[in-house]
PDB file of C-alpha atoms in Angstrom:
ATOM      1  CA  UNK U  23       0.000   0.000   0.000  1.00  0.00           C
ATOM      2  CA  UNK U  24       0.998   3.376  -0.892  1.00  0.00           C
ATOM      3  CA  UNK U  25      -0.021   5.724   2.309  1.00  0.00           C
ATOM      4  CA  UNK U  26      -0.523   9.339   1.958  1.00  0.00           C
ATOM      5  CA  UNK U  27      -1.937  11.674   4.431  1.00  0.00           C
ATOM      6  CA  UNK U  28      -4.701  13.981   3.865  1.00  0.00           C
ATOM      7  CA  UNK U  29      -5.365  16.868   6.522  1.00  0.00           C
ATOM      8  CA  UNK U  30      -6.557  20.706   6.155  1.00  0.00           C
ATOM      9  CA  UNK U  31      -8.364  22.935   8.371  1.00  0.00           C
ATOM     10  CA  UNK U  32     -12.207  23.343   9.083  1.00  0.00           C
ATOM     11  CA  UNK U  33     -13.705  24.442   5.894  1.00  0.00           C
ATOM     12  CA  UNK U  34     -11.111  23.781   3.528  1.00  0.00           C
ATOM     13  CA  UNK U  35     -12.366  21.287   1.275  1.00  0.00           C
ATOM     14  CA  UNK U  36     -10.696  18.602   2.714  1.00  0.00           C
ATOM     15  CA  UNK U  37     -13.352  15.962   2.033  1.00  0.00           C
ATOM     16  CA  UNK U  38     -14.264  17.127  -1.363  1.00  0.00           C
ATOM     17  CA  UNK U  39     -10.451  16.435  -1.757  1.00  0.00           C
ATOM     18  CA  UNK U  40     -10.939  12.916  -0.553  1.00  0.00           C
ATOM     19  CA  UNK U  41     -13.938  12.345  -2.503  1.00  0.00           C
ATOM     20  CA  UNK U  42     -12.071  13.173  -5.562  1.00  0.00           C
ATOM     21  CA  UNK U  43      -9.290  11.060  -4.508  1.00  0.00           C
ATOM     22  CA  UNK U  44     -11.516   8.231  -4.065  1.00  0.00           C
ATOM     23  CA  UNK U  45     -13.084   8.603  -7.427  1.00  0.00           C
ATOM     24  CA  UNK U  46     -10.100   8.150  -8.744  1.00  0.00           C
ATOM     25  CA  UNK U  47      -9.322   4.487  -7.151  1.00  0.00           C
ATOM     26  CA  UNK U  48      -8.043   5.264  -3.604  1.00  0.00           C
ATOM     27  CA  UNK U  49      -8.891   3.872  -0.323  1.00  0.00           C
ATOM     28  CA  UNK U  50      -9.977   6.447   2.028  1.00  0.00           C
ATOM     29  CA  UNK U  51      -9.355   5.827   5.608  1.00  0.00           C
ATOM     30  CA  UNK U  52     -11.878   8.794   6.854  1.00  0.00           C
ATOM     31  CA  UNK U  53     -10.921   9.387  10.442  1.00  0.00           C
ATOM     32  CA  UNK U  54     -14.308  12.065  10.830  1.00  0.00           C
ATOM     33  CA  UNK U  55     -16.749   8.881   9.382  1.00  0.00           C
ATOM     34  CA  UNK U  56     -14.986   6.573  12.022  1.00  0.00           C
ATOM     35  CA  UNK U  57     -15.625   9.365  14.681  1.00  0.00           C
ATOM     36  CA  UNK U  58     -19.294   9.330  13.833  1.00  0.00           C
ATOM     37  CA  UNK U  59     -19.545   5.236  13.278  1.00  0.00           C
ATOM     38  CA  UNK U  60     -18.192   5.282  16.920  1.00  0.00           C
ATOM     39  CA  UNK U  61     -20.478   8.099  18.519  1.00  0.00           C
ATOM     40  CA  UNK U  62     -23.611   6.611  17.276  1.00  0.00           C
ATOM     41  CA  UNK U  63     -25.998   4.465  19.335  1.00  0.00           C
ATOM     42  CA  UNK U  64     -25.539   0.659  20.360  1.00  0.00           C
ATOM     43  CA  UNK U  65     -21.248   1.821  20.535  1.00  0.00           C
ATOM     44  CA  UNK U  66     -19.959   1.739  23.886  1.00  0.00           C
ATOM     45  CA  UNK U  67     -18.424   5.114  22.705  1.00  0.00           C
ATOM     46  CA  UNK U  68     -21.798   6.564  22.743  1.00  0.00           C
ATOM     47  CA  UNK U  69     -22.827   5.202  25.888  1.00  0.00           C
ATOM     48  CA  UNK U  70     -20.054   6.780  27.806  1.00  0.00           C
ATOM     49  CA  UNK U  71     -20.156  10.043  25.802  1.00  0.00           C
ATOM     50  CA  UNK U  72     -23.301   9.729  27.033  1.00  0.00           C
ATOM     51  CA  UNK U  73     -22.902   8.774  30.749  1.00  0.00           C
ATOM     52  CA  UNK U  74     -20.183  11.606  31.064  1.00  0.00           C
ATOM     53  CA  UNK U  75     -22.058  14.422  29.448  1.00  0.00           C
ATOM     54  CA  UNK U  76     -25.832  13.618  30.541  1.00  0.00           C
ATOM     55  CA  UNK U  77     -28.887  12.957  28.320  1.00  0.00           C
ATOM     56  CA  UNK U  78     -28.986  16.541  27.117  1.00  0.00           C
ATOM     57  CA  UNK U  79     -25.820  15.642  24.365  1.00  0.00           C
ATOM     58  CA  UNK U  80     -28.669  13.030  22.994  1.00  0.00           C
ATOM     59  CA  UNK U  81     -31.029  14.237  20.456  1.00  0.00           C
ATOM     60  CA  UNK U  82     -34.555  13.546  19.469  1.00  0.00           C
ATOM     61  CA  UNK U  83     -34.033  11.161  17.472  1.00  0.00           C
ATOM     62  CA  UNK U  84     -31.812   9.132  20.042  1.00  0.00           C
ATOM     63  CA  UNK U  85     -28.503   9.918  18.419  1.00  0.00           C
ATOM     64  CA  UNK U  86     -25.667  12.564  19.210  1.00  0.00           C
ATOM     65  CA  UNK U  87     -26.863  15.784  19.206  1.00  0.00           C
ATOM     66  CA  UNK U  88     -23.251  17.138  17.637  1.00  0.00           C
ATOM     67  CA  UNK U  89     -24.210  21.125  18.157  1.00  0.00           C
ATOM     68  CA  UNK U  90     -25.218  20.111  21.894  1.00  0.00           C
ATOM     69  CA  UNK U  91     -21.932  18.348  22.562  1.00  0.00           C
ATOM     70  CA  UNK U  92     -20.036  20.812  21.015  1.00  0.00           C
ATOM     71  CA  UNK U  93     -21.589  23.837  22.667  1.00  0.00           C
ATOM     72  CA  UNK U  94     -20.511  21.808  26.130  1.00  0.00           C
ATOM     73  CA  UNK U  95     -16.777  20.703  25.597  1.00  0.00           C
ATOM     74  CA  UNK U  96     -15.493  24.033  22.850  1.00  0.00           C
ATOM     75  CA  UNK U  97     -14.037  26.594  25.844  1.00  0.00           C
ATOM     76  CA  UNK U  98     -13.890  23.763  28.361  1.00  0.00           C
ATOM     77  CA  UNK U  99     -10.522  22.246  28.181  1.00  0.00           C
ATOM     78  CA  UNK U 100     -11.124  19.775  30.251  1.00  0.00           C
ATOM     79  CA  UNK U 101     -14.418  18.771  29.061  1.00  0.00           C
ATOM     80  CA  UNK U 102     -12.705  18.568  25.822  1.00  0.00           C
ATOM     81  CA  UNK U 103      -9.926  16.420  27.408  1.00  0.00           C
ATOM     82  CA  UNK U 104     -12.556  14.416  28.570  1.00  0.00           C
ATOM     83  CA  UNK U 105     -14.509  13.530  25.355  1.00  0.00           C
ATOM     84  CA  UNK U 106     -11.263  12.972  23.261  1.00  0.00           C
ATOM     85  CA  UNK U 107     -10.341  10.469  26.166  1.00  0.00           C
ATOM     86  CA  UNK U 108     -13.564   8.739  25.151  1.00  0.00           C
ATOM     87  CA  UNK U 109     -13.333   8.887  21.743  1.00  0.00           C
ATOM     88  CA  UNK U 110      -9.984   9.248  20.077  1.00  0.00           C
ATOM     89  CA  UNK U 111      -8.623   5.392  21.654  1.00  0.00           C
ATOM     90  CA  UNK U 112     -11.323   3.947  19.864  1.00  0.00           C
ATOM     91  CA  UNK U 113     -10.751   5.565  16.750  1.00  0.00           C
ATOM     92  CA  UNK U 114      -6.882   4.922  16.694  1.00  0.00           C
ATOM     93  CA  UNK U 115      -7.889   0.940  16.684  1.00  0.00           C
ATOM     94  CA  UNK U 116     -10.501   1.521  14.057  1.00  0.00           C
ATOM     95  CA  UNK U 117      -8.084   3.323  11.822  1.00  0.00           C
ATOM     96  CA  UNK U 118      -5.013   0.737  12.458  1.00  0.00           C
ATOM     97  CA  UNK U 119      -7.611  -2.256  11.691  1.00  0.00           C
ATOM     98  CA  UNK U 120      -8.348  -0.765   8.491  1.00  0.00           C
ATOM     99  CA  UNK U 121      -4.502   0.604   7.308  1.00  0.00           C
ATOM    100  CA  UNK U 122      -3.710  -3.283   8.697  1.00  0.00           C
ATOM    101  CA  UNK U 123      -6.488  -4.434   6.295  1.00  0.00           C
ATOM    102  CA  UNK U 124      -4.604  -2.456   2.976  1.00  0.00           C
ATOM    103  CA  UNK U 125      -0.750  -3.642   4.316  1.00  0.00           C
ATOM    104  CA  UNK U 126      -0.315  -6.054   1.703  1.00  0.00           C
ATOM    105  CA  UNK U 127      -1.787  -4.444  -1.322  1.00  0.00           C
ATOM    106  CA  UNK U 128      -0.973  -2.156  -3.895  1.00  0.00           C
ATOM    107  CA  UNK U 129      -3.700   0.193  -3.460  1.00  0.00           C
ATOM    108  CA  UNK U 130      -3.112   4.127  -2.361  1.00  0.00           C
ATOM    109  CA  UNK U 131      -4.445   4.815   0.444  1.00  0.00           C
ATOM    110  CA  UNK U 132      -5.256   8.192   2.099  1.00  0.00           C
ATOM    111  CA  UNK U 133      -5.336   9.001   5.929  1.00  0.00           C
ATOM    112  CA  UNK U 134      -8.641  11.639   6.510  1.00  0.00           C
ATOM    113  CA  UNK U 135      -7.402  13.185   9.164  1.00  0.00           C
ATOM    114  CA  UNK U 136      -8.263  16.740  10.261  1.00  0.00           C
ATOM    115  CA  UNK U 137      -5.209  16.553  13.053  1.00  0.00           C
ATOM    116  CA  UNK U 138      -2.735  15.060  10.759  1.00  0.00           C
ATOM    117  CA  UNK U 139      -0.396  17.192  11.831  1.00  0.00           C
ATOM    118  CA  UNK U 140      -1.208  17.961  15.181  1.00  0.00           C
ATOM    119  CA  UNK U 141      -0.248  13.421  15.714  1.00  0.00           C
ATOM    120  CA  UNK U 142       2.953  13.799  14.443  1.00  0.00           C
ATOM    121  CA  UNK U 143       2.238  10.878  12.435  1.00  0.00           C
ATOM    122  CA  UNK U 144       5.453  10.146  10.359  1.00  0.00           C
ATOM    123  CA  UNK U 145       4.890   7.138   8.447  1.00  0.00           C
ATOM    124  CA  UNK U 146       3.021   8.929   5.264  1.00  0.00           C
ATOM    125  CA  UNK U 147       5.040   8.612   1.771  1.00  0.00           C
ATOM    126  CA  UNK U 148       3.763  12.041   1.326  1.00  0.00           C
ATOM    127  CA  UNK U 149       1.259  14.378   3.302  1.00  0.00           C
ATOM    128  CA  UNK U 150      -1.292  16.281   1.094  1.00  0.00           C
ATOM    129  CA  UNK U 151      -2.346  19.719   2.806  1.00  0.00           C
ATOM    130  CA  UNK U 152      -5.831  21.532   1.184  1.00  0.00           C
ATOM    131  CA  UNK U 153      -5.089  25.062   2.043  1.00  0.00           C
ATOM    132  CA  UNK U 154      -7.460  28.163   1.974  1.00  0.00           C
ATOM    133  CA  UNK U 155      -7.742  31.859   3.766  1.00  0.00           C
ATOM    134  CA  UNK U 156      -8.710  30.658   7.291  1.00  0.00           C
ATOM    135  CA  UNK U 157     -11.570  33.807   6.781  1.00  0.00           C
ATOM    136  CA  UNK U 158     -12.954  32.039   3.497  1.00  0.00           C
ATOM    137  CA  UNK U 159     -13.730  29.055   5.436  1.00  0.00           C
ATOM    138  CA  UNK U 160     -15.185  30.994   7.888  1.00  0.00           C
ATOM    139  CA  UNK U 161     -17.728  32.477   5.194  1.00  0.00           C
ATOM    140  CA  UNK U 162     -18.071  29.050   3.493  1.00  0.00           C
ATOM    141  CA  UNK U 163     -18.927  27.029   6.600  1.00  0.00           C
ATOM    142  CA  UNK U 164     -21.286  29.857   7.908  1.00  0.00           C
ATOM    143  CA  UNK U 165     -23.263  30.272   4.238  1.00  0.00           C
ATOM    144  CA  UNK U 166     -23.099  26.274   3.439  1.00  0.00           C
ATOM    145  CA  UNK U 167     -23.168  24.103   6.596  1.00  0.00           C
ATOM    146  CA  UNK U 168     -24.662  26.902   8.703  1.00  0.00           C
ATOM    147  CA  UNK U 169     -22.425  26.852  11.772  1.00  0.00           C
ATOM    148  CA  UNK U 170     -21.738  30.151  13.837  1.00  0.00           C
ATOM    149  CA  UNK U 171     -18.301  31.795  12.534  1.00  0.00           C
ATOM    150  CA  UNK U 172     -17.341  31.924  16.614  1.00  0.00           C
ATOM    151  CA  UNK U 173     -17.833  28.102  16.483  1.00  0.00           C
ATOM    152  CA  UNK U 174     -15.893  28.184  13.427  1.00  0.00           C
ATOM    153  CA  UNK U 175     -13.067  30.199  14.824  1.00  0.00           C
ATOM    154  CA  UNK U 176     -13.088  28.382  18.042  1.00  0.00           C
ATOM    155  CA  UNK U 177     -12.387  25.099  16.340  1.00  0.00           C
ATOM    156  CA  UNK U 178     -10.112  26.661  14.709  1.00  0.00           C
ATOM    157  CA  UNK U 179      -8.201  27.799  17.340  1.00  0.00           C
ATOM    158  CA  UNK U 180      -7.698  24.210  18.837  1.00  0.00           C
ATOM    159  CA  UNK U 181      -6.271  23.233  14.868  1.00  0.00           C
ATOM    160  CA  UNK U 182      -2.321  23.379  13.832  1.00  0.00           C
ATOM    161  CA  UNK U 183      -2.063  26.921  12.174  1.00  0.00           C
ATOM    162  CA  UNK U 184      -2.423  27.244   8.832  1.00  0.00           C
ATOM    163  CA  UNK U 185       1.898  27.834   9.001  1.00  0.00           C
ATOM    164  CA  UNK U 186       2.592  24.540  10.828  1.00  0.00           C
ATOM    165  CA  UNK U 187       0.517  23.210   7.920  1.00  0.00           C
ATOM    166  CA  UNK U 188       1.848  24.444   5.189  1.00  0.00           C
ATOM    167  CA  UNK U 189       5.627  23.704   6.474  1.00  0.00           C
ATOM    168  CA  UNK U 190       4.761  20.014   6.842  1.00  0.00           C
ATOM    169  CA  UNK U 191       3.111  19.742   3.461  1.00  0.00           C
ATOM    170  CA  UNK U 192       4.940  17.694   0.479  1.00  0.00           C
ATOM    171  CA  UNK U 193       1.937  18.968  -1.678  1.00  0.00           C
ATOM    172  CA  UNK U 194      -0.592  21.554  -0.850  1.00  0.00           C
ATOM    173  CA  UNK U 195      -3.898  21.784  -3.252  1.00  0.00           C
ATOM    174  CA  UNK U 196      -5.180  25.540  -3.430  1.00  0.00           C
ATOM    175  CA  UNK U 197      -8.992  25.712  -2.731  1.00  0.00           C
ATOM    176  CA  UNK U 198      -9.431  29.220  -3.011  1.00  0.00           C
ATOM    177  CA  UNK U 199     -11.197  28.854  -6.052  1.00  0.00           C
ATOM    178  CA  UNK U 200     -13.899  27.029  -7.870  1.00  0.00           C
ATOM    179  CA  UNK U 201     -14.527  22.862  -7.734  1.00  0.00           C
ATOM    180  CA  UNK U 202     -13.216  22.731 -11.633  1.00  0.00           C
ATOM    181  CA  UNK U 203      -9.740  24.198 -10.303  1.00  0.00           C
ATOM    182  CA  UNK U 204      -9.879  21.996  -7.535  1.00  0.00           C
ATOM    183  CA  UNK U 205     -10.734  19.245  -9.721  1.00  0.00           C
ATOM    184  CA  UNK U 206      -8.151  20.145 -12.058  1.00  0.00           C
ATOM    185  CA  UNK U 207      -5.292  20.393  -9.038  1.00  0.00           C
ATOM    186  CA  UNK U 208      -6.485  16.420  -8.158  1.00  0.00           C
ATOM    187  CA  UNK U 209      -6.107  15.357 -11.584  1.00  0.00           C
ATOM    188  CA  UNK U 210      -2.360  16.634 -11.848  1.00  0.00           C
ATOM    189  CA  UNK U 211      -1.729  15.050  -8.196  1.00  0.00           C
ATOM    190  CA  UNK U 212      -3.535  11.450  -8.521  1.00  0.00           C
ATOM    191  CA  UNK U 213      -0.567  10.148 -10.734  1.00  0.00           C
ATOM    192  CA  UNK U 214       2.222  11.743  -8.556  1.00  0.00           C
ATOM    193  CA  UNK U 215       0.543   9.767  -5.657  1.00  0.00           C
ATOM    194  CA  UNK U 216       0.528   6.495  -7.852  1.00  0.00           C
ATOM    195  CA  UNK U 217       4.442   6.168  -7.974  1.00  0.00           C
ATOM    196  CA  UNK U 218       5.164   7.235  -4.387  1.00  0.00           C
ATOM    197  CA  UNK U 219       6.964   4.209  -2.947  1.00  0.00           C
ATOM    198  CA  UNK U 220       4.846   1.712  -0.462  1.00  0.00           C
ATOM    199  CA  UNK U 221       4.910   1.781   3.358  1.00  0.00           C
ATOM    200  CA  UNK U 222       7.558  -0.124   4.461  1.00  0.00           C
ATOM    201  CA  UNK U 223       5.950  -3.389   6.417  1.00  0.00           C
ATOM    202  CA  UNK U 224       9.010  -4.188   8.382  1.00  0.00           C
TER     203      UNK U 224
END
């Protein structure tokens, strides 16, 4: 398996990126899916998300009520400390099972992650970095997904900056324009990633 990490901050177009990527023939190992697979009911994730942050993090419709959680742990650092401690163990297994799963073929695979950086995870033959103005994000996660820019810059906050990113990037994809340029950028990059060398399995 060819492994190549995928990271970039709220907003950027990260998983339009990966979508792309996938379209193309990768494997996507999407570390935000597995954090929902594992936060949704009948996982003992859930339960103890659940158990630690009382009934009022469950919605109607007896599933996580995201904006509810969030609004609790984002300016509580150790409420945040706590739910990562719930949920970031079991996603580290889930992510491991599946990169075990690819070892032995010739596939490329690409590591979601929005903390790429922040793990110090070394073992990528390259890491991909979707860039954009942190304040276009802002505008595009307020007008699209209709989050609160102070939630936006919050999460932000608690992110690698957009420098740390940049400096650890072996390629960096430009989504300050339209999806055909982004397209475009993806199309030039897919073969690039094809003749990166595999992960060493010693």
């Amino acid at each position: 398996m060819i492994l190549v990490g995928l990271t970039g901050g709220i907003g950027s177009g990260k998983s339009t990126v990966s979508a792309l990527l996938a379209a193309r023939g990768a494997v996507v190992v999407d570390a935000d899916a597995i954090v929902r697979e594992v936060q949704s009911p009948g996982h003992p994730v859930f339960a103890a998300i659940v158990e630690r942050f009382g009934e009022e993090v469950r919605g109607p419709d007896g599933g996580l009520d995201r904006q509810a959680l969030a609004d609790r742990v984002f300016g509580d650092d150790e409420a945040l400390a706590a739910l990562n401690a719930l949920v970031h163990p079991a996603v580290g297994e889930e992510i491991a099972r599946r990169l075990e799963a690819e070892a032995a073929t010739d596939h490329v695979v690409v590591l979601d992650v929005p903390l790429l950086v922040e793990s110090g995870r070394d073992d990528m033959a390259a890491l991909v970095v979707v860039d954009v103005d942190p304040e276009v994000a802002v505008e595009r996660l307020v007008a699209h997904r209709g989050m609160r820019a102070d939630d936006v810059r919050a999460r932000m906050a608690r992110q690698a900056s957009r420098e740390d990113r940049l400096a650890r990037a072996d390629v960096v994809l430009d989504n300050s324009g339209d999806r055909a340029a982004l397209e475009a950028q993806v199309d030039a990059l897919w073969p690039r990633l094809e003749a990166l060398p595999p992960a060493d399995r010693g």
